PDB file of C-alpha atoms in Angstrom:
ATOM      1  CA  MET J   8     -88.632 -66.947  63.674  1.00 56.00           C
ATOM      2  CA  SER J   9     -88.632 -66.952  67.427  1.00 61.00           C
ATOM      3  CA  SER J  10     -84.874 -66.463  67.443  1.00 62.00           C
ATOM      4  CA  LEU J  11     -85.331 -63.349  65.270  1.00 56.00           C
ATOM      5  CA  LEU J  12     -87.940 -61.942  67.645  1.00 55.00           C
ATOM      6  CA  SER J  13     -85.765 -62.620  70.654  1.00 59.00           C
ATOM      7  CA  ALA J  14     -82.805 -60.902  68.957  1.00 55.00           C
ATOM      8  CA  GLN J  15     -84.957 -57.850  68.248  1.00 63.00           C
ATOM      9  CA  SER J  16     -86.249 -57.739  71.792  1.00 60.00           C
ATOM     10  CA  LEU J  17     -82.702 -57.968  73.173  1.00 56.00           C
ATOM     11  CA  ALA J  18     -81.605 -55.137  70.875  1.00 57.00           C
ATOM     12  CA  ALA J  19     -84.540 -53.019  72.051  1.00 59.00           C
ATOM     13  CA  GLN J  20     -83.629 -53.627  75.682  1.00 63.00           C
ATOM     14  CA  ALA J  21     -79.949 -52.702  75.163  1.00 56.00           C
ATOM     15  CA  PRO J  22     -79.112 -49.113  76.115  1.00 59.00           C
ATOM     16  CA  ALA J  23     -78.939 -46.864  73.095  1.00 57.00           C
ATOM     17  CA  THR J  24     -75.534 -45.261  72.549  1.00 57.00           C
ATOM     18  CA  THR J  25     -75.545 -41.466  72.459  1.00 57.00           C
ATOM     19  CA  GLY J  26     -72.990 -39.029  71.112  1.00 53.00           C
ATOM     20  CA  GLY J  27     -71.029 -39.044  74.365  1.00 58.00           C
ATOM     21  CA  GLY J  28     -67.755 -38.394  72.537  1.00 71.00           C
ATOM     22  CA  THR J  29     -68.779 -34.845  71.686  1.00 77.00           C
ATOM     23  CA  ALA J  30     -70.206 -33.858  75.073  1.00 79.00           C
ATOM     24  CA  TRP J  31     -67.005 -31.964  75.923  1.00 84.00           C
ATOM     25  CA  LEU J  32     -67.317 -29.808  72.806  1.00 88.00           C
ATOM     26  CA  LEU J  33     -70.131 -27.571  74.077  1.00 88.00           C
ATOM     27  CA  PRO J  34     -68.368 -26.440  77.291  1.00 89.00           C
ATOM     28  CA  LEU J  35     -65.156 -25.898  75.328  1.00 90.00           C
ATOM     29  CA  MET J  36     -66.991 -23.730  72.807  1.00 91.00           C
ATOM     30  CA  LEU J  37     -68.612 -21.700  75.607  1.00 92.00           C
ATOM     31  CA  VAL J  38     -65.216 -21.086  77.260  1.00 91.00           C
ATOM     32  CA  ALA J  39     -63.740 -20.026  73.913  1.00 91.00           C
ATOM     33  CA  MET J  40     -66.622 -17.599  73.300  1.00 92.00           C
ATOM     34  CA  VAL J  41     -66.217 -16.047  76.748  1.00 90.00           C
ATOM     35  CA  LEU J  42     -62.461 -15.614  76.212  1.00 90.00           C
ATOM     36  CA  LEU J  43     -62.963 -14.094  72.768  1.00 90.00           C
ATOM     37  CA  LEU J  44     -65.346 -11.523  74.238  1.00 90.00           C
ATOM     38  CA  TRP J  45     -63.582 -10.856  77.541  1.00 89.00           C
ATOM     39  CA  LEU J  46     -59.936 -10.450  76.444  1.00 89.00           C
ATOM     40  CA  PRO J  47     -60.480  -7.601  73.944  1.00 89.00           C
ATOM     41  CA  MET J  48     -62.754  -5.761  76.371  1.00 90.00           C
ATOM     42  CA  ARG J  49     -60.094  -6.016  79.066  1.00 90.00           C
ATOM     43  CA  ARG J  50     -57.428  -4.681  76.711  1.00 90.00           C
ATOM     44  CA  GLN J  51     -59.708  -1.818  75.650  1.00 90.00           C
ATOM     45  CA  LYS J  52     -60.419  -0.886  79.276  1.00 91.00           C
ATOM     46  CA  LYS J  53     -56.692  -0.689  79.988  1.00 91.00           C
ATOM     47  CA  ALA J  54     -56.115   1.552  76.964  1.00 86.00           C
ATOM     48  CA  MET J  55     -58.999   3.836  77.954  1.00 85.00           C
ATOM     49  CA  ALA J  56     -57.639   4.078  81.502  1.00 89.00           C
ATOM     50  CA  GLN J  57     -54.216   5.095  80.156  1.00 85.00           C
ATOM     51  CA  VAL J  58     -55.740   7.784  77.924  1.00 80.00           C
ATOM     52  CA  LYS J  59     -57.828   9.152  80.808  1.00 82.00           C
ATOM     53  CA  GLU J  60     -54.731   9.189  83.022  1.00 84.00           C
ATOM     54  CA  LYS J  61     -52.801  11.174  80.395  1.00 81.00           C
ATOM     55  CA  GLN J  62     -55.705  13.582  79.936  1.00 79.00           C
ATOM     56  CA  ALA J  63     -55.951  14.128  83.676  1.00 80.00           C
ATOM     57  CA  ALA J  64     -52.244  15.018  83.790  1.00 80.00           C
ATOM     58  CA  MET J  65     -52.596  17.542  80.937  1.00 82.00           C
ATOM     59  CA  GLY J  66     -52.628  21.200  81.697  1.00 85.00           C
ATOM     60  CA  PRO J  67     -51.948  24.490  79.962  1.00 88.00           C
ATOM     61  CA  GLY J  68     -48.524  24.477  78.321  1.00 89.00           C
ATOM     62  CA  THR J  69     -48.427  20.724  77.662  1.00 88.00           C
ATOM     63  CA  GLU J  70     -47.244  19.652  74.198  1.00 92.00           C
ATOM     64  CA  VAL J  71     -49.783  17.170  72.795  1.00 90.00           C
ATOM     65  CA  MET J  72     -50.787  15.338  69.644  1.00 90.00           C
ATOM     66  CA  THR J  73     -54.343  14.538  68.633  1.00 90.00           C
ATOM     67  CA  ASN J  74     -55.317  11.115  67.336  1.00 88.00           C
ATOM     68  CA  TYR J  75     -55.477  12.549  63.811  1.00 88.00           C
ATOM     69  CA  GLY J  76     -51.889  13.878  63.949  1.00 89.00           C
ATOM     70  CA  LEU J  77     -52.311  17.543  64.882  1.00 91.00           C
ATOM     71  CA  TYR J  78     -49.525  18.787  67.173  1.00 92.00           C
ATOM     72  CA  GLY J  79     -50.048  21.712  69.487  1.00 92.00           C
ATOM     73  CA  THR J  80     -49.722  23.219  72.928  1.00 92.00           C
ATOM     74  CA  VAL J  81     -52.650  23.099  75.328  1.00 92.00           C
ATOM     75  CA  ARG J  82     -53.855  26.617  76.134  1.00 93.00           C
ATOM     76  CA  SER J  83     -57.016  25.766  78.054  1.00 91.00           C
ATOM     77  CA  ILE J  84     -59.112  22.736  78.976  1.00 90.00           C
ATOM     78  CA  ASP J  85     -62.837  22.747  79.694  1.00 89.00           C
ATOM     79  CA  ARG J  86     -63.605  19.319  81.111  1.00 85.00           C
ATOM     80  CA  ASP J  87     -67.308  20.097  81.538  1.00 89.00           C
ATOM     81  CA  THR J  88     -67.865  20.568  77.797  1.00 91.00           C
ATOM     82  CA  ASN J  89     -64.969  18.262  76.741  1.00 88.00           C
ATOM     83  CA  LYS J  90     -63.171  21.004  74.799  1.00 92.00           C
ATOM     84  CA  VAL J  91     -59.456  21.736  74.542  1.00 92.00           C
ATOM     85  CA  VAL J  92     -57.961  24.852  72.959  1.00 93.00           C
ATOM     86  CA  LEU J  93     -54.676  24.007  71.219  1.00 93.00           C
ATOM     87  CA  GLU J  94     -52.208  26.535  69.885  1.00 93.00           C
ATOM     88  CA  ILE J  95     -50.875  24.954  66.696  1.00 91.00           C
ATOM     89  CA  ALA J  96     -48.834  27.966  65.564  1.00 91.00           C
ATOM     90  CA  PRO J  97     -48.047  31.317  67.164  1.00 90.00           C
ATOM     91  CA  GLY J  98     -51.348  33.177  67.240  1.00 89.00           C
ATOM     92  CA  THR J  99     -53.334  30.249  65.793  1.00 91.00           C
ATOM     93  CA  ALA J 100     -55.596  28.329  68.147  1.00 93.00           C
ATOM     94  CA  VAL J 101     -58.047  25.544  67.418  1.00 93.00           C
ATOM     95  CA  THR J 102     -60.711  23.980  69.612  1.00 93.00           C
ATOM     96  CA  VAL J 103     -60.899  20.175  69.584  1.00 93.00           C
ATOM     97  CA  HIS J 104     -62.798  17.556  71.551  1.00 92.00           C
ATOM     98  CA  LEU J 105     -60.986  16.339  74.657  1.00 88.00           C
ATOM     99  CA  GLN J 106     -61.110  12.704  73.532  1.00 86.00           C
ATOM    100  CA  THR J 107     -59.064  13.463  70.413  1.00 89.00           C
ATOM    101  CA  VAL J 108     -56.079  14.567  72.482  1.00 87.00           C
ATOM    102  CA  THR J 109     -54.510  11.194  73.182  1.00 81.00           C
ATOM    103  CA  THR J 110     -50.723  11.640  73.248  1.00 83.00           C
ATOM    104  CA  VAL J 111     -48.492  13.830  75.359  1.00 84.00           C
ATOM    105  CA  VAL J 112     -45.399  14.696  73.318  1.00 83.00           C
ATOM    106  CA  GLU J 113     -42.191  13.996  75.194  1.00 78.00           C
ATOM    107  CA  ASP J 114     -38.932  15.769  74.330  1.00 66.00           C
ATOM    108  CA  GLU J 115     -36.758  13.235  72.564  1.00 60.00           C
ATOM    109  CA  THR J 116     -33.511  15.191  72.700  1.00 54.00           C
ATOM    110  CA  VAL J 117     -30.341  13.329  73.595  1.00 50.00           C
ATOM    111  CA  PRO J 118     -28.188  14.922  76.329  1.00 53.00           C
ATOM    112  CA  ALA J 119     -25.309  16.878  74.769  1.00 53.00           C
ATOM    113  CA  ASP J 120     -22.689  15.412  77.110  1.00 55.00           C
ATOM    114  CA  GLU J 121     -22.838  12.030  75.337  1.00 54.00           C
ATOM    115  CA  PRO J 122     -20.192  11.589  72.627  1.00 54.00           C
ATOM    116  CA  GLY J 123     -21.571  11.876  69.112  1.00 52.00           C
ATOM    117  CA  ALA J 124     -24.921  13.119  70.345  1.00 51.00           C
ATOM    118  CA  GLU J 125     -26.746  15.745  68.353  1.00 54.00           C
ATOM    119  CA  THR J 126     -29.726  17.672  69.554  1.00 52.00           C
ATOM    120  CA  HIS J 127     -32.536  17.942  67.077  1.00 50.00           C
ATOM    121  CA  PRO J 128     -35.029  20.757  67.364  1.00 51.00           C
ATOM    122  CA  SER J 129     -38.584  19.547  67.777  1.00 51.00           C
ATOM    123  CA  VAL J 130     -39.870  22.356  65.554  1.00 53.00           C
ATOM    124  CA  ILE J 131     -38.087  23.613  62.447  1.00 52.00           C
ATOM    125  CA  GLU J 132     -38.304  27.359  62.155  1.00 54.00           C
ATOM    126  CA  PRO J 133     -39.508  28.459  58.707  1.00 54.00           C
ATOM    127  CA  ASP J 134     -36.789  31.129  58.358  1.00 56.00           C
ATOM    128  CA  ALA J 135     -33.968  28.905  59.595  1.00 55.00           C
ATOM    129  CA  PRO J 136     -31.972  27.253  56.799  1.00 54.00           C
ATOM    130  CA  THR J 137     -31.490  23.519  57.167  1.00 54.00           C
ATOM    131  CA  ALA J 138     -28.377  21.625  56.164  1.00 55.00           C
ATOM    132  CA  GLY J 139     -28.283  20.855  52.449  1.00 54.00           C
ATOM    133  CA  SER J 140     -31.278  23.016  51.595  1.00 55.00           C
ATOM    134  CA  THR J 141     -31.479  25.804  49.072  1.00 60.00           C
ATOM    135  CA  PRO J 142     -33.889  28.701  49.196  1.00 63.00           C
ATOM    136  CA  VAL J 143     -36.884  28.416  46.909  1.00 60.00           C
ATOM    137  CA  GLU J 144     -38.155  31.427  45.006  1.00 63.00           C
ATOM    138  CA  PRO J 145     -41.853  32.094  45.574  1.00 58.00           C
ATOM    139  CA  LEU J 146     -44.180  31.633  42.626  1.00 57.00           C
ATOM    140  CA  ASP J 147     -45.403  34.800  40.996  1.00 56.00           C
ATOM    141  CA  ASP J 148     -49.173  34.436  40.933  1.00 54.00           C
ATOM    142  CA  ASP J 149     -49.642  37.425  38.626  1.00 51.00           C
ATOM    143  CA  ALA J 150     -47.361  36.172  35.872  1.00 54.00           C
ATOM    144  CA  ARG J 151     -49.199  35.389  32.659  1.00 57.00           C
ATOM    145  CA  ARG J 152     -48.174  32.056  31.268  1.00 57.00           C
ATOM    146  CA  ASP J 153     -48.795  30.634  27.834  1.00 59.00           C
ATOM    147  CA  PRO J 154     -51.293  27.843  28.359  1.00 60.00           C
ATOM    148  CA  GLY J 155     -49.835  25.914  25.435  1.00 63.00           C
ATOM    149  CA  GLN J 156     -51.776  23.853  22.957  1.00 69.00           C
ATOM    150  CA  ARG J 157     -54.945  22.259  24.226  1.00 66.00           C
ATOM    151  CA  ASN J 158     -56.058  18.846  23.107  1.00 69.00           C
ATOM    152  CA  ASP J 159     -59.762  19.177  23.818  1.00 60.00           C
TER     153      ASP J 159
END
């Protein structure tokens, strides 16, 4: 029995093993969390800086596109109230928030001196016929049509 007691006392005096193999996991997880938070914020700051740079370069007469796809020409900018007046058609102007104007439209025409180059108009005139198109007769709104048989 004394040998059993001495074995227990030796086991009690031995240093207890701890989970030392996983001690590196906590710092690794903290570094991963910091990277997951920091990298997207950095990317977003760069994008915001580019948008602000484009907006600062905008002035009356600049062709722009809003973030919801509306094309127009800047007529006036009020930076104090964050409003931009865009002319979207001749005689038609809309007021939008300055933050929605995100893209300056660049002319994408190819120089005519290159062989095989065609210039494409950026805006198609409504009265100008396009290649391969046929005129469409307008619908007569006053024409009375037979509604046909109803299956109500």
